[in-house]
mmCIF file of C-alpha atoms and ligand atoms in Angstrom:
data_model
loop_
_atom_site.group_PDB
_atom_site.id
_atom_site.type_symbol
_atom_site.label_atom_id
_atom_site.label_comp_id
_atom_site.label_asym_id
_atom_site.label_seq_id
_atom_site.Cartn_x
_atom_site.Cartn_y
_atom_site.Cartn_z
ATOM 1 C CA MET A 1 189.452 52.564 202.122
ATOM 2 C CA ILE A 2 193.204 52.572 201.742
ATOM 3 C CA VAL A 3 194.964 55.676 203.092
ATOM 4 C CA VAL A 4 198.292 56.062 201.299
ATOM 5 C CA MET A 5 200.858 58.151 203.225
ATOM 6 C CA LYS A 6 203.420 60.480 201.636
ATOM 7 C CA GLN A 7 207.008 59.264 201.814
ATOM 8 C CA SER A 8 207.789 62.114 204.206
ATOM 9 C CA HIS A 9 205.236 60.988 206.822
ATOM 10 C CA THR A 10 206.071 60.599 210.491
ATOM 11 C CA ASP A 11 204.838 58.081 213.072
ATOM 12 C CA GLU A 12 202.698 60.860 214.477
ATOM 13 C CA ASP A 13 200.920 61.231 211.085
ATOM 14 C CA ILE A 14 200.109 57.510 211.078
ATOM 15 C CA GLU A 15 198.742 57.813 214.625
ATOM 16 C CA LYS A 16 196.439 60.633 213.466
ATOM 17 C CA VAL A 17 195.054 58.449 210.646
ATOM 18 C CA LYS A 18 194.489 55.581 213.073
ATOM 19 C CA GLU A 19 192.771 57.858 215.586
ATOM 20 C CA LYS A 20 190.502 59.322 212.897
ATOM 21 C CA ALA A 21 189.575 55.844 211.642
ATOM 22 C CA ILE A 22 188.641 54.723 215.167
ATOM 23 C CA GLN A 23 186.699 57.942 215.725
ATOM 24 C CA GLN A 24 184.756 57.182 212.506
ATOM 25 C CA GLY A 25 183.886 53.746 213.899
ATOM 26 C CA HIS A 26 186.325 51.834 211.663
ATOM 27 C CA GLU A 27 189.267 49.508 212.143
ATOM 28 C CA PRO A 28 192.708 50.654 210.967
ATOM 29 C CA LEU A 29 195.537 48.323 209.992
ATOM 30 C CA VAL A 30 198.961 49.839 209.285
ATOM 31 C CA ILE A 31 201.027 48.243 206.517
ATOM 32 C CA ASN A 32 204.623 49.480 206.262
ATOM 33 C CA GLY A 33 206.032 48.967 202.761
ATOM 34 C CA VAL A 34 209.628 49.535 201.685
ATOM 35 C CA GLU A 35 208.912 52.908 200.128
ATOM 36 C CA ARG A 36 205.543 53.861 201.563
ATOM 37 C CA SER A 37 203.150 53.108 204.363
ATOM 38 C CA VAL A 38 199.436 52.660 203.941
ATOM 39 C CA VAL A 39 196.611 52.328 206.435
ATOM 40 C CA ALA A 40 193.867 49.888 205.442
ATOM 41 C CA VAL A 41 190.633 51.082 207.044
ATOM 42 C CA SER A 42 187.722 48.634 207.196
ATOM 43 C CA GLY A 43 184.091 49.217 208.141
ATOM 44 C CA LYS A 44 181.170 51.146 206.653
ATOM 45 C CA VAL A 45 183.251 53.788 204.934
ATOM 46 C CA ASN A 46 181.457 56.554 203.042
ATOM 47 C CA ASP A 47 182.506 59.535 200.883
ATOM 48 C CA ASP A 48 182.572 61.903 203.873
ATOM 49 C CA HIS A 49 184.916 59.603 205.811
ATOM 50 C CA ARG A 50 187.301 59.511 202.845
ATOM 51 C CA ALA A 51 187.164 63.258 202.292
ATOM 52 C CA VAL A 52 188.150 63.970 205.910
ATOM 53 C CA MET A 53 190.981 61.430 205.827
ATOM 54 C CA LYS A 54 192.479 63.173 202.804
ATOM 55 C CA LEU A 55 192.872 66.350 204.894
ATOM 56 C CA LEU A 56 195.163 64.771 207.510
ATOM 57 C CA PRO A 57 198.882 65.678 207.427
ATOM 58 C CA ASN A 58 201.048 63.772 204.943
ATOM 59 C CA VAL A 59 198.191 61.744 203.481
ATOM 60 C CA SER A 60 198.924 61.347 199.777
ATOM 61 C CA ARG A 61 195.779 59.593 198.501
ATOM 62 C CA VAL A 62 192.669 57.869 199.774
ATOM 63 C CA ILE A 63 191.487 54.943 197.643
ATOM 64 C CA PRO A 64 187.985 53.493 197.960
ATOM 65 C CA VAL A 65 187.889 49.703 198.064
ATOM 66 C CA GLY A 66 184.227 48.684 197.993
ATOM 67 C CA LYS A 67 181.432 49.943 195.745
ATOM 68 C CA PRO A 68 179.486 52.954 197.004
ATOM 69 C CA TYR A 69 176.157 51.209 196.346
ATOM 70 C CA LYS A 70 175.147 48.171 198.377
ATOM 71 C CA LEU A 71 171.537 46.970 198.050
ATOM 72 C CA ALA A 72 171.649 47.319 194.253
ATOM 73 C CA SER A 73 174.916 45.434 193.929
ATOM 74 C CA LYS A 74 175.565 41.906 192.749
ATOM 75 C CA ASN A 75 177.580 41.327 195.932
ATOM 76 C CA TYR A 76 174.454 41.936 198.000
ATOM 77 C CA LYS A 77 172.267 39.701 195.832
ATOM 78 C CA LYS A 78 173.859 37.284 193.369
ATOM 79 C CA LYS A 79 170.648 36.185 191.641
ATOM 80 C CA ASN A 80 169.077 38.600 189.165
ATOM 81 C CA SER A 81 165.913 40.256 190.450
ATOM 82 C CA ILE A 82 162.778 39.350 188.575
ATOM 83 C CA ILE A 83 159.886 41.784 188.690
ATOM 84 C CA GLN A 84 156.354 40.592 188.101
ATOM 85 C CA ILE A 85 153.850 43.162 186.868
ATOM 86 C CA GLN A 86 150.578 41.367 186.204
ATOM 87 C CA ASN A 87 151.433 38.999 183.302
ATOM 88 C CA LEU A 88 154.669 40.768 182.494
ATOM 89 C CA THR A 89 157.897 39.342 183.909
ATOM 90 C CA ILE A 90 160.954 41.596 183.726
ATOM 91 C CA GLY A 91 164.467 40.349 184.366
ATOM 92 C CA GLY A 92 163.940 36.689 183.402
ATOM 93 C CA ASP A 93 164.728 35.059 180.056
ATOM 94 C CA GLU A 94 162.053 36.938 178.178
ATOM 95 C CA ILE A 95 162.675 40.454 176.856
ATOM 96 C CA ALA A 96 159.911 42.958 177.693
ATOM 97 C CA ILE A 97 158.643 45.411 175.102
ATOM 98 C CA ILE A 98 157.029 48.458 176.681
ATOM 99 C CA ALA A 99 155.646 50.681 173.959
ATOM 100 C CA GLY A 100 153.209 53.533 173.666
ATOM 101 C CA PRO A 101 152.960 57.239 173.047
ATOM 102 C CA ASP A 102 155.213 59.823 174.597
ATOM 103 C CA SER A 103 152.042 61.303 176.103
ATOM 104 C CA ALA A 104 148.327 60.853 176.308
ATOM 105 C CA GLU A 105 146.940 63.551 173.994
ATOM 106 C CA THR A 106 143.328 62.519 173.456
ATOM 107 C CA GLN A 107 141.330 59.498 174.497
ATOM 108 C CA GLU A 108 141.158 58.268 170.881
ATOM 109 C CA GLN A 109 144.900 58.671 170.265
ATOM 110 C CA THR A 110 145.748 56.974 173.568
ATOM 111 C CA ILE A 111 143.513 53.965 172.971
ATOM 112 C CA GLU A 112 144.457 53.691 169.293
ATOM 113 C CA THR A 113 148.164 53.763 170.161
ATOM 114 C CA ALA A 114 147.821 51.249 172.993
ATOM 115 C CA MET A 115 145.923 48.834 170.753
ATOM 116 C CA ALA A 116 148.571 49.234 168.067
ATOM 117 C CA ALA A 117 151.308 48.564 170.657
ATOM 118 C CA LYS A 118 149.510 45.395 171.703
ATOM 119 C CA ASP A 119 148.919 44.233 168.120
ATOM 120 C CA ALA A 120 152.588 44.777 167.294
ATOM 121 C CA GLY A 121 153.541 42.409 170.130
ATOM 122 C CA SER A 122 154.250 44.677 173.117
ATOM 123 C CA ASN A 123 153.708 43.427 176.633
ATOM 124 C CA GLY A 124 153.705 46.762 178.464
ATOM 125 C CA LEU A 125 152.211 50.182 177.761
ATOM 126 C CA ARG A 126 154.057 53.454 178.274
ATOM 127 C CA GLY A 127 152.586 56.941 178.236
ATOM 128 C CA GLY A 128 153.095 60.222 180.040
ATOM 129 C CA ALA A 129 150.512 62.432 181.711
ATOM 130 C CA PHE A 130 152.968 64.629 183.637
ATOM 131 C CA LYS A 131 155.651 65.782 181.228
ATOM 132 C CA PRO A 132 159.021 67.169 182.339
ATOM 133 C CA ARG A 133 159.517 69.679 179.522
ATOM 134 C CA THR A 134 162.575 71.884 179.153
ATOM 135 C CA SER A 135 160.390 74.863 178.336
ATOM 136 C CA PRO A 136 157.406 75.847 180.481
ATOM 137 C CA TYR A 137 155.694 76.904 177.226
ATOM 138 C CA SER A 138 155.760 73.363 175.766
ATOM 139 C CA PHE A 139 152.954 70.821 176.204
ATOM 140 C CA GLN A 140 153.020 69.789 179.858
ATOM 141 C CA GLY A 141 150.809 66.692 179.656
ATOM 142 C CA LEU A 142 147.152 66.280 180.545
ATOM 143 C CA GLY A 143 147.738 65.465 184.223
ATOM 144 C CA GLU A 144 145.144 63.278 185.924
ATOM 145 C CA ASP A 145 142.872 63.399 182.845
ATOM 146 C CA GLY A 146 145.733 61.861 180.869
ATOM 147 C CA LEU A 147 146.153 59.141 183.487
ATOM 148 C CA LYS A 148 142.459 58.274 183.160
ATOM 149 C CA MET A 149 142.901 57.866 179.390
ATOM 150 C CA LEU A 150 146.023 55.770 179.860
ATOM 151 C CA LYS A 151 144.344 53.561 182.460
ATOM 152 C CA GLU A 152 141.425 52.921 180.143
ATOM 153 C CA ALA A 153 143.860 52.048 177.336
ATOM 154 C CA SER A 154 145.750 49.767 179.701
ATOM 155 C CA GLU A 155 142.546 47.987 180.718
ATOM 156 C CA ILE A 156 141.329 47.568 177.130
ATOM 157 C CA THR A 157 144.646 46.034 176.084
ATOM 158 C CA SER A 158 145.511 44.274 179.387
ATOM 159 C CA LEU A 159 148.962 45.867 179.156
ATOM 160 C CA PRO A 160 150.439 47.135 182.442
ATOM 161 C CA LEU A 161 150.940 50.900 182.423
ATOM 162 C CA PHE A 162 154.272 52.699 182.920
ATOM 163 C CA SER A 163 153.916 56.444 183.536
ATOM 164 C CA GLU A 164 156.120 59.172 184.937
ATOM 165 C CA ILE A 165 155.645 60.625 188.404
ATOM 166 C CA MET A 166 157.065 64.137 188.796
ATOM 167 C CA ASP A 167 155.885 65.116 192.255
ATOM 168 C CA ALA A 168 155.909 63.095 195.493
ATOM 169 C CA GLN A 169 152.539 64.666 196.366
ATOM 170 C CA HIS A 170 150.997 62.887 193.356
ATOM 171 C CA LEU A 171 151.921 59.432 194.647
ATOM 172 C CA SER A 172 148.600 58.252 196.064
ATOM 173 C CA MET A 173 146.723 59.697 193.079
ATOM 174 C CA MET A 174 149.093 58.004 190.586
ATOM 175 C CA GLU A 175 148.832 54.690 192.414
ATOM 176 C CA LYS A 176 145.156 54.570 191.383
ATOM 177 C CA TYR A 177 146.060 54.540 187.687
ATOM 178 C CA VAL A 178 149.522 53.172 186.987
ATOM 179 C CA ASP A 179 151.272 49.824 187.390
ATOM 180 C CA VAL A 180 154.841 51.121 187.260
ATOM 181 C CA LEU A 181 156.083 54.508 188.448
ATOM 182 C CA GLN A 182 158.618 56.009 186.052
ATOM 183 C CA ILE A 183 161.220 58.404 187.401
ATOM 184 C CA GLY A 184 162.372 60.552 184.497
ATOM 185 C CA ALA A 185 165.960 61.424 183.660
ATOM 186 C CA ARG A 186 165.523 64.959 184.999
ATOM 187 C CA ASN A 187 164.403 63.621 188.367
ATOM 188 C CA MET A 188 166.986 60.879 188.874
ATOM 189 C CA GLN A 189 168.473 62.830 191.758
ATOM 190 C CA ASN A 190 165.242 64.237 193.152
ATOM 191 C CA PHE A 191 165.937 62.464 196.419
ATOM 192 C CA LYS A 192 162.591 63.248 198.094
ATOM 193 C CA LEU A 193 160.781 61.794 195.076
ATOM 194 C CA LEU A 194 163.012 58.701 195.181
ATOM 195 C CA GLU A 195 162.258 58.241 198.874
ATOM 196 C CA ALA A 196 158.535 58.659 198.222
ATOM 197 C CA VAL A 197 158.423 55.951 195.527
ATOM 198 C CA GLY A 198 160.578 53.816 197.820
ATOM 199 C CA GLU A 199 157.548 53.696 200.146
ATOM 200 C CA SER A 200 155.211 52.592 197.335
ATOM 201 C CA GLU A 201 154.083 49.039 196.623
ATOM 202 C CA LEU A 202 154.445 49.709 192.893
ATOM 203 C CA PRO A 203 157.568 48.831 190.882
ATOM 204 C CA VAL A 204 159.735 51.742 189.758
ATOM 205 C CA LEU A 205 161.466 52.372 186.436
ATOM 206 C CA LEU A 206 164.413 54.633 187.237
ATOM 207 C CA LYS A 207 165.850 56.469 184.247
ATOM 208 C CA ARG A 208 169.474 57.515 184.126
ATOM 209 C CA GLY A 209 169.998 61.264 184.390
ATOM 210 C CA MET A 210 171.371 62.785 181.216
ATOM 211 C CA SER A 211 174.637 63.717 182.962
ATOM 212 C CA ALA A 212 174.682 60.950 185.537
ATOM 213 C CA THR A 213 177.424 58.386 185.946
ATOM 214 C CA LEU A 214 176.459 54.759 186.404
ATOM 215 C CA ASP A 215 177.507 54.901 190.058
ATOM 216 C CA GLU A 216 175.158 57.868 190.510
ATOM 217 C CA LEU A 217 172.334 55.913 188.847
ATOM 218 C CA LEU A 218 172.963 52.970 191.166
ATOM 219 C CA LEU A 219 173.138 55.248 194.201
ATOM 220 C CA ALA A 220 169.824 56.813 193.146
ATOM 221 C CA SER A 221 168.324 53.305 193.043
ATOM 222 C CA GLU A 222 169.678 52.810 196.553
ATOM 223 C CA TYR A 223 167.362 55.583 197.819
ATOM 224 C CA ILE A 224 164.377 53.545 196.597
ATOM 225 C CA LEU A 225 165.673 50.129 197.684
ATOM 226 C CA SER A 226 166.638 51.343 201.148
ATOM 227 C CA ARG A 227 163.036 52.457 201.760
ATOM 228 C CA GLY A 228 161.904 48.878 201.243
ATOM 229 C CA ASN A 229 160.821 48.896 197.587
ATOM 230 C CA GLU A 230 162.796 46.063 195.994
ATOM 231 C CA ASN A 231 161.130 46.331 192.593
ATOM 232 C CA VAL A 232 163.416 48.744 190.810
ATOM 233 C CA MET A 233 164.333 48.647 187.107
ATOM 234 C CA LEU A 234 167.191 50.729 185.745
ATOM 235 C CA CYS A 235 166.856 52.473 182.387
ATOM 236 C CA GLU A 236 169.597 53.615 180.014
ATOM 237 C CA ARG A 237 168.072 56.412 177.905
ATOM 238 C CA GLY A 238 171.162 58.066 176.505
ATOM 239 C CA ILE A 239 173.440 60.676 177.997
ATOM 240 C CA ARG A 240 174.566 64.101 176.921
ATOM 241 C CA THR A 241 177.960 64.174 175.237
ATOM 242 C CA TYR A 242 179.755 66.529 172.827
ATOM 243 C CA GLU A 243 177.963 64.779 169.954
ATOM 244 C CA THR A 244 175.172 66.882 168.501
ATOM 245 C CA ALA A 245 174.164 64.690 165.555
ATOM 246 C CA THR A 246 171.701 62.819 167.759
ATOM 247 C CA ARG A 247 169.492 63.898 170.664
ATOM 248 C CA ASN A 248 171.609 61.931 173.150
ATOM 249 C CA THR A 249 174.359 59.333 173.015
ATOM 250 C CA PHE A 250 173.241 55.814 173.842
ATOM 251 C CA ASP A 251 175.740 54.380 176.291
ATOM 252 C CA ILE A 252 175.840 50.755 175.228
ATOM 253 C CA ASN A 253 178.484 50.050 177.892
ATOM 254 C CA ALA A 254 175.911 50.856 180.530
ATOM 255 C CA ILE A 255 173.927 47.709 179.758
ATOM 256 C CA PRO A 256 176.587 45.061 180.414
ATOM 257 C CA PHE A 257 178.118 47.185 183.194
ATOM 258 C CA LEU A 258 174.822 47.391 185.058
ATOM 259 C CA LYS A 259 174.078 43.707 184.459
ATOM 260 C CA GLN A 260 177.509 42.731 185.803
ATOM 261 C CA ASN A 261 177.408 44.976 188.849
ATOM 262 C CA SER A 262 173.749 44.911 189.828
ATOM 263 C CA HIS A 263 170.955 42.356 190.152
ATOM 264 C CA LEU A 264 168.337 44.889 189.013
ATOM 265 C CA PRO A 265 166.715 44.514 185.579
ATOM 266 C CA VAL A 266 167.971 46.892 182.889
ATOM 267 C CA ILE A 267 165.686 48.470 180.310
ATOM 268 C CA ALA A 268 166.939 50.334 177.233
ATOM 269 C CA ASP A 269 165.139 53.366 175.815
ATOM 270 C CA PRO A 270 166.371 53.822 172.240
ATOM 271 C CA SER A 271 163.721 56.500 171.568
ATOM 272 C CA HIS A 272 165.130 59.154 173.908
ATOM 273 C CA ALA A 273 168.674 57.905 173.364
ATOM 274 C CA THR A 274 168.551 58.737 169.651
ATOM 275 C CA GLY A 275 165.666 61.169 169.178
ATOM 276 C CA ASP A 276 165.390 59.891 165.609
ATOM 277 C CA ASN A 277 162.895 57.292 164.381
ATOM 278 C CA THR A 278 165.403 55.919 161.833
ATOM 279 C CA LEU A 279 167.912 55.093 164.591
ATOM 280 C CA VAL A 280 165.554 53.513 167.094
ATOM 281 C CA GLU A 281 165.537 50.008 165.610
ATOM 282 C CA PRO A 282 169.319 49.481 165.226
ATOM 283 C CA VAL A 283 169.982 50.826 168.718
ATOM 284 C CA ALA A 284 167.197 48.664 170.156
ATOM 285 C CA LEU A 285 168.746 45.558 168.566
ATOM 286 C CA ALA A 286 172.188 46.492 169.910
ATOM 287 C CA ALA A 287 170.720 46.914 173.398
ATOM 288 C CA ILE A 288 169.251 43.421 173.326
ATOM 289 C CA ALA A 289 172.518 41.987 172.068
ATOM 290 C CA ALA A 290 174.262 43.749 174.966
ATOM 291 C CA GLY A 291 171.967 42.127 177.531
ATOM 292 C CA ALA A 292 169.039 44.497 178.107
ATOM 293 C CA ASP A 293 166.005 42.941 179.796
ATOM 294 C CA GLY A 294 163.537 45.115 177.938
ATOM 295 C CA LEU A 295 162.905 48.034 175.628
ATOM 296 C CA LEU A 296 160.930 51.217 176.231
ATOM 297 C CA ILE A 297 159.794 52.551 172.876
ATOM 298 C CA GLU A 298 157.699 55.512 171.788
ATOM 299 C CA ILE A 299 155.171 54.990 169.025
ATOM 300 C CA HIS A 300 152.464 57.160 167.487
ATOM 301 C CA PRO A 301 149.920 56.368 164.766
ATOM 302 C CA ARG A 302 150.612 59.807 163.209
ATOM 303 C CA PRO A 303 153.997 61.045 164.461
ATOM 304 C CA GLU A 304 153.585 64.326 162.569
ATOM 305 C CA GLU A 305 150.641 65.133 164.856
ATOM 306 C CA ALA A 306 152.371 64.210 168.136
ATOM 307 C CA LEU A 307 152.394 66.951 170.785
ATOM 308 C CA CYS A 308 155.763 65.784 172.090
ATOM 309 C CA ASP A 309 158.663 63.686 170.749
ATOM 310 C CA GLY A 310 157.135 63.047 167.297
ATOM 311 C CA PRO A 311 160.552 62.801 165.525
ATOM 312 C CA GLN A 312 161.499 59.730 167.557
ATOM 313 C CA ALA A 313 158.123 57.977 167.429
ATOM 314 C CA LEU A 314 157.871 54.769 165.414
ATOM 315 C CA LEU A 315 154.785 53.913 163.435
ATOM 316 C CA PRO A 316 153.062 50.795 164.788
ATOM 317 C CA SER A 317 154.167 48.892 161.648
ATOM 318 C CA GLU A 318 157.786 49.892 162.350
ATOM 319 C CA LEU A 319 157.445 48.585 165.903
ATOM 320 C CA GLU A 320 156.196 45.281 164.543
ATOM 321 C CA THR A 321 159.257 44.999 162.284
ATOM 322 C CA LEU A 322 161.515 45.934 165.191
ATOM 323 C CA ILE A 323 159.985 43.248 167.394
ATOM 324 C CA SER A 324 160.375 40.549 164.763
ATOM 325 C CA LYS A 325 164.064 41.436 164.282
ATOM 326 C CA ALA A 326 164.552 41.752 168.040
ATOM 327 C CA SER A 327 163.274 38.221 168.574
ATOM 328 C CA ILE A 328 166.054 36.912 166.301
ATOM 329 C CA VAL A 329 168.701 38.867 168.225
ATOM 330 C CA ALA A 330 167.184 37.731 171.530
ATOM 331 C CA LYS A 331 167.443 34.106 170.444
ATOM 332 C CA ALA A 332 171.058 34.619 169.405
ATOM 333 C CA VAL A 333 171.921 35.728 172.949
ATOM 334 C CA GLY A 334 169.935 33.001 174.695
ATOM 335 C CA ARG A 335 166.836 35.048 175.433
ATOM 336 C CA SER A 336 163.290 34.952 174.120
ATOM 337 C CA LEU A 337 160.775 37.535 173.073
HETATM 338 C C1 LIG B 1 159.759 60.012 178.527
HETATM 339 O O1 LIG B 1 159.888 58.790 178.792
HETATM 340 O O2 LIG B 1 158.903 60.469 177.777
HETATM 341 C C2 LIG B 1 160.775 60.941 179.070
HETATM 342 C C3 LIG B 1 160.483 62.204 179.323
HETATM 343 O O3 LIG B 1 161.972 60.371 179.215
HETATM 344 P P1 LIG B 1 163.344 60.930 179.873
HETATM 345 O O4 LIG B 1 163.030 61.209 181.304
HETATM 346 O O5 LIG B 1 164.284 59.788 179.659
HETATM 347 O O6 LIG B 1 163.738 62.161 179.092
HETATM 348 MN MN1 LIG B 2 159.259 61.174 175.355
#
């Protein structure tokens, strides 16, 4: 951090900054400019260290120098991380398509939807059994019964299964059924849950919280990485803004920002980002053009019958069209699909 002193500072004020830096375990270096003095403080500086420094007499500003996240950063690991989930490789040249229903509703619907996802060209299956609903009166998912349906659908299609975990106590049960643990937007800062999946052998898809900054998303990933689980994928699923015309606002900037600043694969979820089946395809194509490593897409054979998120569900035929257009965009940006 750089501690910028007010013009009115005294030598005693500088001494206090130096003392505090040493007390924090850091090394201070005083730089006297013509108009101002600054103290460059090096070491493992965190938010708390900076906050305390700001309180010292005649300190004008405290400027962070490094990034707050470490293990997720490109500085820590220059080469992009590639995650292997059975036959599915995420983070390499090929774009992953993970499609499926919002939720398992019945065994027939789950299997029918998974087979349609496969036929349309998907290489991963999504589907929820534990649903984080805004209202406790809405469909909450079928729980473990839903996971059984999803696992059967995953086995029939040979597509690896992505499903949301909502409770750390469900971890060992979920590990019996799923191939990737999804952390939903509403749980991005559920730190105990992040630590729990950090102990798992399974890869994690970490969704961006609807009001989370990209630094907060990366710091959330740090909770998982620092527990030893290196297989983390980040997911941009839209954020809440003043715009009400769509369910969320897809932050296209997030994709190249995350790719530039982190080695972790980045997945785009145009379904939750838009909430509107007519907007899913154009946003999906934009995400690939921007550098996304994969798409997470909701489909349903009869969206009007869906128990959750029907308005954003594509028909299987619409997914097929999306995938054929996406492969052209992928090729244009040096990727394959
Ligand atoms: C979902 O994937 O169905 C879901 C609930 O997503 P999010 O956490 O992004 O709202
Ligand atoms: Mn959904």
